[in-house]
C-alpha positions as a LaTeX table, in Angstrom:
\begin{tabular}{lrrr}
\hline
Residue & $x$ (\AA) & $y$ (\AA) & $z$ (\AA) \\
\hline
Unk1 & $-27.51$ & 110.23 & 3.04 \\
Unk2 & $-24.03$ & 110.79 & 4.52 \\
Unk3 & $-23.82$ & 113.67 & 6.80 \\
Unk4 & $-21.34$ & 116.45 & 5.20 \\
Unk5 & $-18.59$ & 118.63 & 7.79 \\
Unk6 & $-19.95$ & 121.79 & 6.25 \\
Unk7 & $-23.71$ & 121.08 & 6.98 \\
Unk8 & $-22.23$ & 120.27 & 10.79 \\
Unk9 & $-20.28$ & 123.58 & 10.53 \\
Unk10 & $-16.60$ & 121.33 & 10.88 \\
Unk11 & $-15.39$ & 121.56 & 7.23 \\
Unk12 & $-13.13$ & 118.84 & 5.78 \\
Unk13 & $-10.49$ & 121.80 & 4.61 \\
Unk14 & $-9.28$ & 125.18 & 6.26 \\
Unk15 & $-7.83$ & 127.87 & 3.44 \\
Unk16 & $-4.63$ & 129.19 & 5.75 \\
Unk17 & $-2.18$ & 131.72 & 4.81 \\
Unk18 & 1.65 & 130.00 & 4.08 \\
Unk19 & 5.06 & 131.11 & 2.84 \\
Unk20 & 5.67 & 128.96 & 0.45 \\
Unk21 & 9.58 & 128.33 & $-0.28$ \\
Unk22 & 11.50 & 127.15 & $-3.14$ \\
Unk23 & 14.98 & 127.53 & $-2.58$ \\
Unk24 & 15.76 & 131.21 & $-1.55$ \\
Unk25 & 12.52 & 132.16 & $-3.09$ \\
Unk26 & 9.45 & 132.73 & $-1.36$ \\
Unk27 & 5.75 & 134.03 & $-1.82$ \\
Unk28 & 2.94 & 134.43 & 0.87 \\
Unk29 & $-0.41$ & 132.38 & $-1.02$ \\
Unk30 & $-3.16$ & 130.45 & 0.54 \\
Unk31 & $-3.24$ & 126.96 & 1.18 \\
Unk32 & $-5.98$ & 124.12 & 1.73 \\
Unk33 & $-5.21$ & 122.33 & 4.70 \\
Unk34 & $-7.03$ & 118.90 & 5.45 \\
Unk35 & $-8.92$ & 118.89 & 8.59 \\
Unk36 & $-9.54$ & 116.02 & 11.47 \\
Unk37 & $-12.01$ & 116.25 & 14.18 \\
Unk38 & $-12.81$ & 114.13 & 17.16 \\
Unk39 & $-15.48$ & 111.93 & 16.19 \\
Unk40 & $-17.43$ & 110.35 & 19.53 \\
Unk41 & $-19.08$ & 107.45 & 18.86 \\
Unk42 & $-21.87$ & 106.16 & 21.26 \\
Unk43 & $-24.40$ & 103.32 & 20.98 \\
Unk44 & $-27.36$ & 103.19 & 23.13 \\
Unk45 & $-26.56$ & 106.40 & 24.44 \\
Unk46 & $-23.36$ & 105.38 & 26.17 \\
Unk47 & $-19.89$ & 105.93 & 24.94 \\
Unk48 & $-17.48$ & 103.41 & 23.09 \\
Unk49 & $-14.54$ & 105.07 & 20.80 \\
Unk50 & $-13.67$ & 108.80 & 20.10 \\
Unk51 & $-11.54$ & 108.80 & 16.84 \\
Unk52 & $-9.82$ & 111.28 & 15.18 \\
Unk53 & $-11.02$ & 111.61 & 11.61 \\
Unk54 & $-12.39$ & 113.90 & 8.36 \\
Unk55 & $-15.47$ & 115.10 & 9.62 \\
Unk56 & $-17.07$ & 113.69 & 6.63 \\
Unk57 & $-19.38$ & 110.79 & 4.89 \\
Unk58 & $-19.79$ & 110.20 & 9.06 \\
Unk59 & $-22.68$ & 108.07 & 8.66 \\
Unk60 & $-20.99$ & 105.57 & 7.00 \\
Unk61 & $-17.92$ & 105.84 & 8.84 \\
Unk62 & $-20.01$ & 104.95 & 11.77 \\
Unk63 & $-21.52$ & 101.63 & 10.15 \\
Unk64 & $-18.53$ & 100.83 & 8.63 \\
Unk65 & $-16.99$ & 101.34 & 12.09 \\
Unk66 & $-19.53$ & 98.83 & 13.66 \\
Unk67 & $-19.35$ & 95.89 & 10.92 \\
Unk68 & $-15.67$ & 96.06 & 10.54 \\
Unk69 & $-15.27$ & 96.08 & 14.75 \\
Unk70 & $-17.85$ & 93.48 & 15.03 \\
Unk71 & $-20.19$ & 95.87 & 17.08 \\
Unk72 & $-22.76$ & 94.55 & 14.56 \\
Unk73 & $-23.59$ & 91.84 & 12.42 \\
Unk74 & $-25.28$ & 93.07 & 9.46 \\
Unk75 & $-26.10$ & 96.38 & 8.75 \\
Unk76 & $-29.97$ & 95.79 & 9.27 \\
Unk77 & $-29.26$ & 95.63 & 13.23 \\
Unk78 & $-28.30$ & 99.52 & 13.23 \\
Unk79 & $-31.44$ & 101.03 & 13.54 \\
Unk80 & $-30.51$ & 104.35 & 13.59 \\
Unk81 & $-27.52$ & 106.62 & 12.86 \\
Unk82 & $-27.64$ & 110.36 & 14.00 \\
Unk83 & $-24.66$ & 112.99 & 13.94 \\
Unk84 & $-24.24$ & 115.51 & 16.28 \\
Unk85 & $-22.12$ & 118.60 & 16.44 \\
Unk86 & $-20.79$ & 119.39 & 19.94 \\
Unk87 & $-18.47$ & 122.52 & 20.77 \\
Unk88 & $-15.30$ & 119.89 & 21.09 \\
Unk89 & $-16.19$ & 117.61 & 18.49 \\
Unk90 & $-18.73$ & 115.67 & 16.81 \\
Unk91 & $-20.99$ & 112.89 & 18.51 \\
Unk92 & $-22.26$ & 109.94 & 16.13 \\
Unk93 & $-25.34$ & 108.15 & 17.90 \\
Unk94 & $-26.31$ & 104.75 & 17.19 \\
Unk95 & $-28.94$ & 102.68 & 18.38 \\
Unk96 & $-28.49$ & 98.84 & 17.74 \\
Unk97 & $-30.31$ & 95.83 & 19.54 \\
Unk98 & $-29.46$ & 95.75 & 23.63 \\
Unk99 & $-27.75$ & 92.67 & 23.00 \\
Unk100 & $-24.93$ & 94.20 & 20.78 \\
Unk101 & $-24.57$ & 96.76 & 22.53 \\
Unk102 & $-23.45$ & 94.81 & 25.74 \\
Unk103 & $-20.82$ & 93.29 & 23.43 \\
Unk104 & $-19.95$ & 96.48 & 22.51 \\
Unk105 & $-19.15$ & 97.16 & 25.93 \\
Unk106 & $-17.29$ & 94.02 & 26.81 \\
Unk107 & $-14.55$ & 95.14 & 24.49 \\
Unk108 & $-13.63$ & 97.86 & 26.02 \\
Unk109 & $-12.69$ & 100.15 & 23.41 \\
Unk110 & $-13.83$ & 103.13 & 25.13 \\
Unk111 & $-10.77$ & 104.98 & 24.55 \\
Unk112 & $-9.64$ & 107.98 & 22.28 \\
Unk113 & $-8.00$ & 106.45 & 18.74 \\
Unk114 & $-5.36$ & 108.58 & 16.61 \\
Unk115 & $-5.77$ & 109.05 & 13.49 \\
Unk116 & $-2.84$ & 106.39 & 12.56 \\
Unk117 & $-4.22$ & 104.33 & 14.98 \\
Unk118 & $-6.17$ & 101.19 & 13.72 \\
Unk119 & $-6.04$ & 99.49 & 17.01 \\
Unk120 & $-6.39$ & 102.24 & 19.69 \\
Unk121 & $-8.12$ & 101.11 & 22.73 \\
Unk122 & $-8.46$ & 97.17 & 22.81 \\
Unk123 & $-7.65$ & 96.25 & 26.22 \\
Unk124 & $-6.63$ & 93.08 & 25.87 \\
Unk125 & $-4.58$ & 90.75 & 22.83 \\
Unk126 & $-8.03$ & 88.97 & 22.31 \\
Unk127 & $-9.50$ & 92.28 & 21.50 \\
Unk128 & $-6.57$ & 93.57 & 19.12 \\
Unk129 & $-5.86$ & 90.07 & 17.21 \\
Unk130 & $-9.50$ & 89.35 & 16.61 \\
Unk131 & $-9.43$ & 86.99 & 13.58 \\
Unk132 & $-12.46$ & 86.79 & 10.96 \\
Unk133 & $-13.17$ & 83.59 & 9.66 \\
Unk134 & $-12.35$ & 82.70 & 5.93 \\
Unk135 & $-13.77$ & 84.88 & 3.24 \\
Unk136 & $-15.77$ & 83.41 & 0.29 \\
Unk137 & $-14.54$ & 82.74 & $-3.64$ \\
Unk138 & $-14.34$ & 86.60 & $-4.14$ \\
Unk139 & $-14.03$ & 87.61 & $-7.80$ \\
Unk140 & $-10.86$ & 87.84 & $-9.98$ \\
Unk141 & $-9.26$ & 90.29 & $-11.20$ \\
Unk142 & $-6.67$ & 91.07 & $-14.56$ \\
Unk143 & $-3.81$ & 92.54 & $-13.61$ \\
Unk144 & $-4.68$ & 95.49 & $-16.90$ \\
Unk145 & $-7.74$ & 95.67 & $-15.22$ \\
Unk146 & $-5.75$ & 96.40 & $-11.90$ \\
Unk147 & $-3.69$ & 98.97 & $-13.27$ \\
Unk148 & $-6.42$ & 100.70 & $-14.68$ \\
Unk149 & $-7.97$ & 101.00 & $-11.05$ \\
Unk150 & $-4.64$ & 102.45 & $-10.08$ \\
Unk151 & $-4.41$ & 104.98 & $-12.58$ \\
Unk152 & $-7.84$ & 106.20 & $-12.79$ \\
Unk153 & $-8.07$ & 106.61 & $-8.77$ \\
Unk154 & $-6.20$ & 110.31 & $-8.20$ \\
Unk155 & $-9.06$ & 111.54 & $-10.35$ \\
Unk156 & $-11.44$ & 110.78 & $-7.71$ \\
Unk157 & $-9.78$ & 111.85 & $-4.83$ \\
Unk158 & $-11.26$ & 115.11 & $-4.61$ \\
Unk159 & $-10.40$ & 115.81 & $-1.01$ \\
Unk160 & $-6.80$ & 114.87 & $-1.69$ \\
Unk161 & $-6.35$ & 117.04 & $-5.09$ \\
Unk162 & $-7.06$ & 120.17 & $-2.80$ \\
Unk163 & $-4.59$ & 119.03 & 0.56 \\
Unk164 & $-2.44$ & 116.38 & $-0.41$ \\
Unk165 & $-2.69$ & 115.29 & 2.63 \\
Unk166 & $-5.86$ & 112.06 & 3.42 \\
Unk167 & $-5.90$ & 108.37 & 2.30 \\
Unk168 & $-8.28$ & 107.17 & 0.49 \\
Unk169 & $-10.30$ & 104.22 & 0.15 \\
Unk170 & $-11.74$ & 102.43 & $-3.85$ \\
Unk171 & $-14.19$ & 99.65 & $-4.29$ \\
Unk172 & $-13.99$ & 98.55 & $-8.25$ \\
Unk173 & $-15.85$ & 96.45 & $-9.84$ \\
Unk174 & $-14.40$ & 93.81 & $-12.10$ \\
Unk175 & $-15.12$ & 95.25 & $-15.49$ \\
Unk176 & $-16.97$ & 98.33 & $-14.24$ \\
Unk177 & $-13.74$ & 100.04 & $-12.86$ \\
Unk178 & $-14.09$ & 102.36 & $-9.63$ \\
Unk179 & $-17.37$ & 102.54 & $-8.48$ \\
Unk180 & $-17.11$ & 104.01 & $-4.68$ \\
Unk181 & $-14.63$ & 106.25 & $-3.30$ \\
Unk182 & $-14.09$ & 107.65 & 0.37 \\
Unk183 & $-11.63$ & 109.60 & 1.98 \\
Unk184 & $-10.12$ & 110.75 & 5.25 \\
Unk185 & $-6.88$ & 111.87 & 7.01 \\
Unk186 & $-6.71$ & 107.91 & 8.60 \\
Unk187 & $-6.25$ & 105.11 & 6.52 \\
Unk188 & $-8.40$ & 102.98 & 8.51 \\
Unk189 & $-10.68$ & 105.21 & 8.50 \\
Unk190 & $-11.30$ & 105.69 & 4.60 \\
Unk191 & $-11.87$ & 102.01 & 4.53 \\
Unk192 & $-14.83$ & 102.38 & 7.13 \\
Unk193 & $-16.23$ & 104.64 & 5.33 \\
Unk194 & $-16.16$ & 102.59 & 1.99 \\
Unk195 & $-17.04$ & 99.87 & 3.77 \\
Unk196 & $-20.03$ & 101.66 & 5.50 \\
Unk197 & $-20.96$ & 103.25 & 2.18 \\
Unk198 & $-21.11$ & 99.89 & 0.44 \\
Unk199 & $-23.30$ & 98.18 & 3.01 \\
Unk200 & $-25.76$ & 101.08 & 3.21 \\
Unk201 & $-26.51$ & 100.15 & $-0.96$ \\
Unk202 & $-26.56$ & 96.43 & $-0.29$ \\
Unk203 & $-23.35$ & 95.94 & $-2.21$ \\
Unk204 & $-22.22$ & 92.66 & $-2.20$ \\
Unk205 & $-19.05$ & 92.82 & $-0.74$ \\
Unk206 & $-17.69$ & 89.73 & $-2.64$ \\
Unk207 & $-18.80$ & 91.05 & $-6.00$ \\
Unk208 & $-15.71$ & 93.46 & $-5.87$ \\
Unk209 & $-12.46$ & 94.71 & $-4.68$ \\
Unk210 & $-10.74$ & 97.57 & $-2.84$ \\
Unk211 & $-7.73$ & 99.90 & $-3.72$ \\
Unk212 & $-6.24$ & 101.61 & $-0.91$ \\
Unk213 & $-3.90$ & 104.57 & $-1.13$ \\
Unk214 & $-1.68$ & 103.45 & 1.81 \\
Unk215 & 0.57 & 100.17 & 3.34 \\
Unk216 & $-1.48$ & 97.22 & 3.94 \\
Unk217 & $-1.41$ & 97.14 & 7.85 \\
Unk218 & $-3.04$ & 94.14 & 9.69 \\
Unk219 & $-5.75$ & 96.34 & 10.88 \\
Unk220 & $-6.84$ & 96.69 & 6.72 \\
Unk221 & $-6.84$ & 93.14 & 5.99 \\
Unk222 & $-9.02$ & 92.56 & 9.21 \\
Unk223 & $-11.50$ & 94.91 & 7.94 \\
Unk224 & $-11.93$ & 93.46 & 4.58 \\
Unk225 & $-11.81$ & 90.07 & 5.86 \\
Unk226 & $-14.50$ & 90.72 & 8.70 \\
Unk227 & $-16.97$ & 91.64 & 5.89 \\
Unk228 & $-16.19$ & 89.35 & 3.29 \\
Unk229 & $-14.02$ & 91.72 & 1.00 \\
Unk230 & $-11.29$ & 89.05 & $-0.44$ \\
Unk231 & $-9.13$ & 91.17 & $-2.15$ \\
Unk232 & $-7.24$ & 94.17 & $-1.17$ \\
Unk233 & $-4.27$ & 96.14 & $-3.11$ \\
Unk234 & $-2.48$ & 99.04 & $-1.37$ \\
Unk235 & 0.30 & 100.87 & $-2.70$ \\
Unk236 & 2.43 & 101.08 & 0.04 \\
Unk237 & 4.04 & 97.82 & 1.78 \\
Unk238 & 2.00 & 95.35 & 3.91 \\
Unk239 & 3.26 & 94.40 & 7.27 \\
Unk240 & 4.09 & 90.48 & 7.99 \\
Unk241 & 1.28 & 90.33 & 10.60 \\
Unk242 & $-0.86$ & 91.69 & 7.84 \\
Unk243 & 0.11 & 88.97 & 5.07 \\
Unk244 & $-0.24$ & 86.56 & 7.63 \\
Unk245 & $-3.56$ & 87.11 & 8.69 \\
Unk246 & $-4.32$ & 87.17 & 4.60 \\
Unk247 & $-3.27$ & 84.06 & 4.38 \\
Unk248 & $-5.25$ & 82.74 & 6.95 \\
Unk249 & $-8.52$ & 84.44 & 5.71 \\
Unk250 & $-8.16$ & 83.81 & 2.22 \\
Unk251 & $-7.43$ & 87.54 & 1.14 \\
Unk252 & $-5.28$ & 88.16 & $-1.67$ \\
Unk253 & $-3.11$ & 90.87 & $-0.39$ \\
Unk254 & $-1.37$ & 92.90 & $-2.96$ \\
Unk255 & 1.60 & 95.36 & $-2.37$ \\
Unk256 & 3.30 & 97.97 & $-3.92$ \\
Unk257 & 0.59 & 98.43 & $-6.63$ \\
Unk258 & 1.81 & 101.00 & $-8.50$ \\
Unk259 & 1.93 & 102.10 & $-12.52$ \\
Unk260 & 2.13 & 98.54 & $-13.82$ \\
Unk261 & 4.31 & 96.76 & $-10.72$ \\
Unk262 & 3.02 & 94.93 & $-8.34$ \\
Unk263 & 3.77 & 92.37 & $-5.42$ \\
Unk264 & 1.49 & 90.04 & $-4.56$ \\
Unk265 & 1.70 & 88.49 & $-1.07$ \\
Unk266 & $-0.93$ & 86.07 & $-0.46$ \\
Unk267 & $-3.53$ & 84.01 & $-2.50$ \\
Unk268 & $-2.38$ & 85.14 & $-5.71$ \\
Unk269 & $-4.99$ & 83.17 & $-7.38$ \\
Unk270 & $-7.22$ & 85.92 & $-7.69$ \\
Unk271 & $-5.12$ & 88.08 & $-9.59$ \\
Unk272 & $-4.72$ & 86.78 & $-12.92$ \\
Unk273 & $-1.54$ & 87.12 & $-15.44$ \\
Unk274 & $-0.79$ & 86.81 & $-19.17$ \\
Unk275 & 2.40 & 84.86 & $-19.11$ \\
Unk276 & 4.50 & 85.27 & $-22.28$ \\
\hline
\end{tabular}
């Protein structure tokens, strides 16, 4: 079971006192403000990455975290997942086979990463531009069945109804609609978590797709890729280092998905059209 903020005592919201303006008219009102913590995360008792995120669903930001980085293979090699809460922060201990975890060190990422960060302490280009192999046949999707997705999301976005103010993360099911949703102040972030959420239930991560309510950045399409996921909308813009790396892994990368428009930038074959 994913470890909530308010059973650590770090809540995902602070209520704050605001003026709130519109034009020259003003009144004092509370407001829900999203929170982000530092979130340490160690395996085998020693330290590799300290991210800034929504102290919540922190268990399966922490496998998602370890797939999508290729800390681990499969989610059977974390044996354990326990969450901390430390006066600065909050400490996520894993314990995986001795073997990973000396990968884990060898890339270096022991350093803090921002919350718009996807990339935030690689030490080296290796490290940064790591590039999963080709994904598998994936499923296909309508475009109705697309917009559907789109406009049934906000609705589960419970965190974001109250600040306005985190990303969040949808895996849908191809005639089932949205089936898993997780969110957090860092888009690459939310996708862990989704990620991490699916693996702990065994989904299989070619038996769907994800929505994401940000751009596509390369760091996204890595993350899918590296666990099989082979399609991936966002309704922002992807970056060209993103669409490239789609192309090479065999994501269909869609842009700009919103109402009933939408770009698609690589593999379109997955994304099927009525053609008048």
């Amino acid at each position: 079971m994913a470890v909530l903020a308010s059973e650590l005592g770090w809540p995902s919201y602070r209520v704050s006192p605001v003026e709130r303006w519109h034009g020259d008219k003003h009144a004092n009102q509370d407001d829900c403000i999203a929170e982000e913590a530092p979130i340490a995360l160690m395996y085998n008792g020693e330290p590799h990455a300290v991210m800034l995120a929504t102290p919540l669903d922190l268990e399966d930001f922490a496998l998602g975290f370890s797939l999508t980085e290729a800390i681990v293979a499969s989610p059977g090699e974390v044996e354990s997942i326990k969450v901390y809460q430390r006066a600065e922060g909050i400490e996520v201990r894993l314990r995986i086979p001795e073997a990973r975890c000396a990968g884990a060190a060898e890339k270096g990422r022991n350093l803090a990463g921002r919350t718009g960060c996807g990339l935030c302490g690689a030490r080296t280009l290796q490290q940064a531009m790591r590039r999963p192999g080709p994904v598998g046949q994936g499923v296909q999707v309508s475009a109705p069945e697309l917009i559907r997705v789109l406009a049934g999301l906000s609705e589960h976005q419970r965190l974001n109804r109250i600040t306005g103010a985190v990303h969040a993360a949808a895996w849908a099911v191809p005639g089932q609609g949205i089936q898993w949703v997780r969110e957090d102040i860092g888009r690459h972030n939310a996708l862990d978590k989704l990620i991490g959420a699916l693996a702990r239930q065994g989904v299989d991560f070619g038996g769907g797709f994800v929505v994401v309510t940000s751009r596509a950045s390369y760091e996204m399409v890595q993350k899918c890729a590296s666990v099989g996921i082979g399609f991936l909308a966002a309704i922002s813009a992807p970056t060209g280092l993103a669409v490239r790396l789609a192309e090479d892994a065999g994501v269909t990368l869609v842009g700009f998905a919103r109402g009933d428009k939408h770009v698609v930038y690589a593999n379109p074959q997955r994304l099927l059209h009525s053609k008048a």
